[in-house]
Every structure is written in structure tokens, then in C-alpha cells.
Amino acid sequence: MCRWLAYSGEPLKPSLVILDAQHSLVAQSLNSPLGAETVNGDGFGFGWYPKDAERSTAAIFHSTEPAWNDTNLRELTSSIESPLFFSHVRAAAEPPIQQSNCHPFRHENWLFMHNGAIIDFKKIKRELTLAVDPSLYPDILGTTDSEVLFHLALTLGMKDDPIAGLGAAITMVEKVGREAGIGFPMQGTVAMTDGATIWAVRYSSAGRSRSLFHSVDTATVREMYPDREQFRLFGDTAQLVVSEPLNDLPGLFREVPESTAVVLNHGAYEHRPFLDAG
Amino acid sequence: MCRWLAYSGEPLKPSLVILDAQHSLVAQSLNSPLGAETVNGDGFGFGWYPKDAERSTAAIFHSTEPAWNDTNLRELTSSIESPLFFSHVRAAAEPPIQQSNCHPFRHENWLFMHNGAIIDFKKIKRELTLAVDPSLYPDILGTTDSEVLFHLALTLGMKDDPIAGLGAAITMVEKVGREAGIGFPMQGTVAMTDGATIWAVRYSSAGRSRSLFHSVDTATVREMYPDREQFRLFGDTAQLVVSEPLNDLPGLFREVPESTAVVLNHGAYEHRPFLDAG
Amino acid sequence: MCRWLAYSGEPLKPSLVILDAQHSLVAQSLNSPLGAETVNGDGFGFGWYPKDAERSTAAIFHSTEPAWNDTNLRELTSSIESPLFFSHVRAAAEPPIQQSNCHPFRHENWLFMHNGAIIDFKKIKRELTLAVDPSLYPDILGTTDSEVLFHLALTLGMKDDPIAGLGAAITMVEKVGREAGIGFPMQGTVAMTDGATIWAVRYSSAGRSRSLFHSVDTATVREMYPDREQFRLFGDTAQLVVSEPLNDLPGLFREVPESTAVVLNHGAYEHRPFLDAG
Amino acid sequence: MCRWLAYSGEPLKPSLVILDAQHSLVAQSLNSPLGAETVNGDGFGFGWYPKDAERSTAAIFHSTEPAWNDTNLRELTSSIESPLFFSHVRAAAEPPIQQSNCHPFRHENWLFMHNGAIIDFKKIKRELTLAVDPSLYPDILGTTDSEVLFHLALTLGMKDDPIAGLGAAITMVEKVGREAGIGFPMQGTVAMTDGATIWAVRYSSAGRSRSLFHSVDTATVREMYPDREQFRLFGDTAQLVVSEPLNDLPGLFREVPESTAVVLNHGAYEHRPFLDAG
């Protein structure tokens, strides 16, 4: 269910990774080798922080069309440059297919996206939604598990400590889910950003999570593939977190282990245990 | 906000009233003389009980496009006949424009649509939504006040007594709204059907409700306008309830008074006081 | 490029074959085992002749959304019955994805749909379009090769003799194409109907055509699978022509040979050589 | 039929004029005081030359939704800045409503948009389309008169001399139209740009053209309205051409006379007689 990609670094034309790479996100929308579903055609989203922006909030483009033939997405992502962007293609568990169900979701300067599911969500949707802070409640516009998870994380401190806030939200999902008889309530990978740092998490209650990778540093990439022109378009601090590698070249992407959070910040990264690592 | 139309009687080609009448519902979508908004272009819906159906539930066609140029709506409503149908054109207070926000809404064999608003809905959305029966909660798929009102009415007995159930729901809206400082919480007209009877209500907390009319009986119509060919297409028990008259001919439509429910059943109708008439 | 299905016989609820069969047309839209493309998600169409209709023309529902999650398609095809309908899911060679590029196409009482392509169509689009009768020219609303082929066939006598008219159109495509240096200009399968008879053709210049099958007669089906309840829903004269079999049960579908036209009429069928058989 | 807006000058956030002005283009989509139609809800387009772009071609965003509730349009136009952009809201004479019928149209580094119509276009569509250069013919993707007019102008020299090229195209439309019995074949206003200069034309065969205005220079604006903060957002060379004034303040917009071309270039403008001025 879904595939996503997050970039931070020198301002980059997003089409390079969303459209032009061998296994670009849009290529994955039509044929995802590692995804739980082959086709991710139930809408997409693109959220980007403008270059030189006075605004610190991200702009968002959501569409219910399949990404592979959307001409607006091609036009937009090849005419701007951005130092930090999220993009997501959706494979919906069920209708409705609507823009308010497209990722990334936004709150103030934050973006959030998710690949996976809260299992048997309908059973516990009401209880989880009630746990959202009443002041945030009217911001929930769609019907997805992911949007509720985001607002739970916001309620539980994500803006102060993203990993702790998401951890508390997932802990609540697991508690409420197990009380409702759901064996393994949480599945998936999550990306969060405040416009400067990216936090990405791979976690599932069953310990068998959706795939997640991040890129190695640009210097290493150039050393490994000195003749590849496209890699010269990436700056020294460029970093990608992706549901699956964007090409078949060995050595470019490193798998994120189970129950792990990755923190990406100005070209550096760090792995941290997430939830059950103690 | 919005205009709607409900028909019951001999099976009728819906395009006659939705598209071909002088002030058809689609004509009202582009230019509504009596509406609170001139343009009702934020999606539409059409729900119909099939003729000779084994199924007792209505089928629904929802679209986010303006009704006036939608070719699918023309094709559909001119190729079927139905003994009972609802249709609605929307003027949204705000985004999202999505199919799950289009009327009519459906529950089992019931249809429900609304023209108007719960005033300052965001202030009381959470409290009203929590009052919906938990078993009905997951059925709420959109973000509108109308859909919450429908599920409140279902929670409060609409299936046993539609007028009492809707009355209880509106009474709760007024109570919760006034506690939140909203002077006149409820505004609008509502149509409900179980597939056999139509209940239509005109009511607002301020006593200044959106317009509502119903047709006079077919025999009278034919007597008044013996030369009009189009009226021969309507059977003896044909009845319409409409946000505004479908043409300028005098005598065809009767205004529903404030705080009044109309019950239409097999060609007969009855007015009943609603809520504040005691 | 695309998959399609045509039915004639006793009035049938179209959802039975479009949605509910093991390899229904909608299932093929997400995963087509025999198609040139796996995914056929670039819009769809459904054209049906109403039961008991005064109208002899088909009604059409076109959508640019993927068929697999379209709720309107489910509502429509499960609430009507039709004695003859066409349905089509599209895999576009390129944008634009728009309703005017969705099959089936319609002219008066005729419907037409196509799976395949005129190879290198851009090279010869102008010459082929100029060969369309000027009175038909303004009816071309989309950008597809298929719609031009349809209007060429209409120009060349399809309404008098569908197989001869389509044959003349394909012969012109091959002549103009070869003059432009295109080795094998025509590829595909075509379905045509006047609302009573269905003509289906499998043909390609290279002799390696897209797959095409038609059902065996209902009596045989019932004899082979006496315990299958779903087959009792099909009447004695029910016939299907399909891009690929709707289920894995052996014996239900017969492959149409290369360069062959099938004529289906009131429960009987006939194979005829097409174009290169002499 | 339609309203449009063109800007050139210092890089500007397009939402200022497309969304935030008193009679912004989006406000005109819902209610156009001077338009031939009140509602322009049949899709819209936005074409912009990126700031600091390596690319000299414009990017384009087309949508079939009404502009007034389109969240993507708001996001996009408030997160970029552009030194030259076109935007257009459409009131279609008839379906299809599709992205390929949305303005502006693009060819290489050129943009083109039109408000008005070729009268009785269906009668002469074939002859005009045949007059388009065969190498340009496959680029016509929609069904509008405007797109054919653009490709005729390109055929007749627009890239070398935009006013002469458009003049030759309109002369051909008038000749072919009159031969077909159309009294006044051409109606409307047109905007063209190569990414540096804007050429805008107001012309109709009957001498009663759609409205067209352009802004006075920024220095004058600031002198007239020294206290208006929003005018400080416009640079010294900012210029607008608009179907109708963006606000009710006197003195800000100058009407373009009948049969006149306006050339806008780096803050200067020039009026030239167009076609019948001799």
C-alpha cells in the first residue's frame, strides 16, 4: 500500500527522482518491484518547500489520477527546484479515492506521509480519532488511517520530538488495536519533516515491515560511478529516503533495519532504535 | 448552498426534470434564481431506485464536476426510468470538493439530502460526530455538516419515524450549537426517503429557511395547461419536491411554509408542523 | 493496449461480467494476464442499449479514472439490465487521458471499440483524418487512432456492411502506413454493433494479433458446470466476446483465430475470414 | 466565453492577481461582471516562465475543475514567483471539458490564449485544420477553435512576427467563414508571448469585441494610491493585460480599443492598429 520518496539537500529539480530515474517514484506507481501491491495508481501527492521562500510552509499538489500519465506533475516537478520535498503514490485499500486522502499531509510547517496501514482500522477508527486533540480534530479532512496517525502524533508531542511523538502514537494504536482483538495493529514506514530535518521510521507490530532505504552520501556515489552524468546533478549534501531503490546500481541505497528511525540532517544521517529495540 | 429535487410516481425518465425543464436542476446549477448562491457548481449527485428492481436500495452517481457540462449525467438520466429519485447540485462552503461530500447520502434503503448548513459547523463538528452511534461512525466518509446530520438522525430514530428522528437531530444541533455560542445553528431543507415515501422538511433556527416547493397534483396540472405536451409524460401520481419551481408557469408549485414537513406518498401529500410549531 | 468485453443476449446485469467474474474486465484493468500491458488504468467506458428502450441508441458512461476503484461504475452496472453492452478499459500509449479518448465510440445507433493500435499513428494521422467524410469530420472529439479508424470505417460503408467497411478502413490504414514506411501498420481487435448484431474482428498486419475469445453457448456451459450458480444467471442466447477469458474454467471460451471476423446474432455465431484469407 | 490575464515584470507571486485581487481571475471565474458569460467554470489553465530558469519554455498547469475551489491552483501560485505568466478561466460553448481544451496553449517557447470564438466553428473546422502546416498538425490535441487558430497563426508566421501572423490567421478565418456563409466569423481577444514580450489583440469581425484592458505603469499607480500596501508588491516594470479590471479603483486600467494590438515589453507598451485600421 503505497510507495514514497523524500529528498533534502541542495535545491534539486524534483523530476530527476520522481520521473526520470530508472525506478522513479512514478515508475513505481505503475510497477513497484518491492511493494506490497504492484500498482500504486490511486492518486499521488507532492509536497515541497520552495527555494528562497519567505514561506516556511510547504506547498502541496494532490491528485486523484494515477501519477504515470499526469501531465501537471511532470510540468510542476521539472520547472521548480526545491531543497526538501516529499512525494507519494497511493494504492488504496478501498475507496474513496479523493485528494484529501492523498499524502503528504500538512500541519503548519510539517509534512507527514505513510506507507502501510493500521490493520482493521475501521474497528478502532472512532477510538483513535477521539484521542486526537479537539483543536486538531477539524483538520482531519479525509478517511485514511494515515491522517489519523499523523494527528495522533501531533497530539502526542511530535512537534517537540518527532520520533517520540510518533512512537507514542504507534504505541496507542497498538494498545487500542490489541484491546480490539487485532494481533498486529501497526504496519509501515513513515516520513516526517519540519522543513529542515527528515525523520523516517520503519516499524511494524509483527516485525515484518514495508521496505525502506536511504541513499549513501554523494561523495561515495561519485566515487563508485564516476562516469554517470546524472549523479553530477546532486549536491554534496543530497539525501534520499525511499520505499525502494531508484535504480539497479549496487551500493547506492542502504536498507533501513526493522524498528529503526533514520534522522537526516544537512547531509548527515543517524540510525536510532524505534520502540521495541530495548 | 445547494439546490435539490425529489421525484416519486410512475417511472419517469429523470432527464425530464433534471435537464430538460425550463429551470431544471442543472439549469439551477449554473443560475439559481432563488438560491443563497447563484452558482451550484461544486459537484452533484443523483440517487435512484431502479424500476422493476430486485434491489430495494438506491443506486448513486456522484461527481465532483459541475453538473451543467457533465455528459455522463445526461447519458444516465435519459436512458433509465425510475419511480423515485433524488438529485442535488452543490455550492460548497469550502473545499474539499470530493465525491464523498456529494448528496444524496445513502444508508441501507434510505437516501438523504440537504440544502443549507449547520452554522459554524467546525466549532461543533467533534461533539456532533461523537453523538453518532459508534456502529454508524465508520460510515461517515466525507467532511460535510449534512452527512453528520444524516447519521445523527439515523442514530436518533429516523428509520422508525423520519420526521421525529430528524427533529431530534436538529434539536441536538440547536442545543450543542447554542451552548457553543452559535445563535441560529440550523438552516435548510432536507429530503429523506425509504424508497417508498418522501419526507421533506423546511426549517431554520432563525425562521428564515431556504426555499422549498412541491408540485400540485397531475390532474390539476393537465387541467391548467391542457396544451403542454411535456405534462403528458407525467403519470397520475407524479410528485416533485424542489428547492425552486422548475418553470415560470403559475400554479404548478406550492411553497412549503416555514417549520413544516411534507409527506408525499403515492400521489397524496400532507403538511405537518415541524419542531417549533407547537 | 486496452482490454474489452461485449455482451448480447437476455437482459443481464452488467456487473456480473464487468465486476464480479474471476477475471472480470475490471480485474483485468489492474492485472491483465494476456494483455500487451499488465495495467489498463487510463480510463474506461461502458456503453449499453437500455432494456425496453424507446431509444435505439446506446447510452455511454466514460471516465478517466482507473476502473478498479470507480464507485459510479459499480453503482451503474449493478442497477441496470441490458440486452447488449460494450465495456472497455484503456492503457494509453500516451496522454491525454480524457473522456473523449475512452471507448466505446458512438455514431447514431452504432458502437465501436478497439484494442491495439495503428502503429506510428502520428506519421499518418493527418492523411487518415482527411480521408474521413467531411460530414463526419466534426464528430471526431479525441486524439486516438481508434476513433479515426471508426470514422474511416463509417466513411467506407460500415453501416451497410460492417465487416467490409472495417476491412476497407484497415486496407487504407495499411496502404497509407506502408507508403509512410511503417512495416506493419495495423494491430488489434475491434468490436462493432448496431444494437442487434455484434461483429468482432481479430487482425494485425503482422499476423500476431492481440488476444480475442468468445463464449461457447449457454447450454454447453450448463452441461459442463451444472453446479455453478452464477451460470444460471445467463439466458439461453447469452454470448460474450472478450479480450481474454473471464475465468480459469476450461472449455468456456473459444479463441478467435487470426484474420477472422466473428458475427454474433441472437445466440448463434459464425466465423468469417477477414482480409488476408484469400 | 472565458476570461484571461497576462503578467510581465519583476518576478511576482501569481496568486496576488489570480486569487487575491478584488476581481481576481478566480473571482471572475465565479462571477465575471464584464464577460459574455457570468460563470467561467469549465476548467482553467496557468502557464508560467520559471524564475532563474535554465528552461526557456513555460510550464503549464491545466485543470478541468472550476478554478474557484481548486486547491492545487492556490498552492502552486502562492509558492512560486514568475516574471511572465498567463492564466485563463474557461466558459465552454459545449463539451468536452478536458485538459487539452484548456488555455494557454504552448508551442516551443510560446504561449497563446484566447477569449471569444470562431463563430459556427464546426462548419469550417475541417478547412481551417487542413490549412495548418502538416508538421504542426499532430500537435493539435483538443477540439477548440482557439487551438486551431493558434496553429494557423504559427503556420502563417507568428514566430517571426506575432501580430502579422495572427492577422493572417484571422484573415483566413474570415475568408473561409464568409465563404461558408458566416457573417462575422471572428470574435475575441488573444494573448501571445515568446517568454519576453507580450502581444495582446482585441478584434472581432463585427467590431464589437470582448473587453480588454491593460494596466497603467507602476509609478502612476503608486502616485494615485500611495497608501495601498498591495501595490508595493509590484515592481517598476510590472504590466498586466486583463479581460477586465482586477479591482474597482479608478485609473488603474486602460481599455484597449477595438481592432488594436498592444505590445508590452519591459515596462513599456505600444498600441498598434490591427487588421481593419487601414
XYZ file of C-alpha atoms in Angstrom, chain C residues 4-10 12 17 47-49 58 82-87 104 109-114 158 161-163 166 189-202 212-215 237-243 256 260-272:
70
model
C -12.654 -5.088 -23.794
C -15.821 -7.101 -23.450
C -19.092 -7.274 -25.424
C -22.317 -8.990 -24.404
C -25.564 -9.803 -26.155
C -28.450 -11.970 -25.065
C -31.162 -11.871 -22.452
C -28.194 -9.074 -17.950
C -19.124 -9.827 -16.113
C -21.954 1.627 -23.486
C -25.321 -0.064 -23.146
C -28.585 -0.408 -25.006
C -26.814 3.257 -26.698
C -29.126 -4.597 -20.678
C -29.538 -6.951 -23.642
C -26.372 -5.652 -25.336
C -23.432 -3.763 -23.899
C -19.783 -2.959 -24.594
C -17.155 -2.161 -21.992
C -16.688 2.687 -26.947
C -27.208 3.532 -33.133
C -23.664 2.158 -33.524
C -20.936 1.434 -31.008
C -17.268 0.724 -31.778
C -14.267 -0.215 -29.642
C -10.700 -1.286 -30.300
C -19.541 0.132 -42.237
C -21.668 -3.977 -44.242
C -19.646 -3.724 -41.040
C -17.012 -6.290 -41.944
C -13.895 -2.095 -41.413
C -9.163 -6.421 -32.210
C -12.328 -4.454 -32.950
C -15.958 -4.776 -31.848
C -18.895 -3.158 -33.650
C -22.633 -3.288 -33.073
C -25.794 -1.718 -34.406
C -27.658 -2.641 -31.248
C -28.732 -6.051 -32.544
C -25.744 -7.887 -34.031
C -22.136 -7.851 -32.785
C -19.254 -8.036 -35.252
C -15.817 -8.697 -33.752
C -12.566 -8.806 -35.687
C -9.076 -10.040 -34.839
C -9.667 -12.461 -28.590
C -12.157 -15.056 -27.394
C -15.880 -15.706 -27.455
C -18.024 -17.774 -25.174
C -28.857 -16.847 -26.056
C -26.213 -15.119 -23.918
C -22.920 -14.539 -25.760
C -19.711 -12.798 -24.796
C -16.752 -11.644 -26.848
C -13.777 -10.831 -24.659
C -10.125 -9.859 -24.912
C -10.859 -16.390 -32.324
C -11.046 -13.701 -38.541
C -14.355 -11.936 -38.000
C -16.979 -13.336 -35.645
C -20.644 -12.486 -36.118
C -22.865 -12.933 -33.075
C -26.584 -12.828 -33.532
C -29.325 -13.950 -31.177
C -27.351 -16.772 -29.650
C -25.733 -18.012 -32.875
C -22.274 -17.204 -34.116
C -20.282 -17.535 -37.294
C -16.566 -17.157 -38.111
C -15.567 -15.490 -41.379
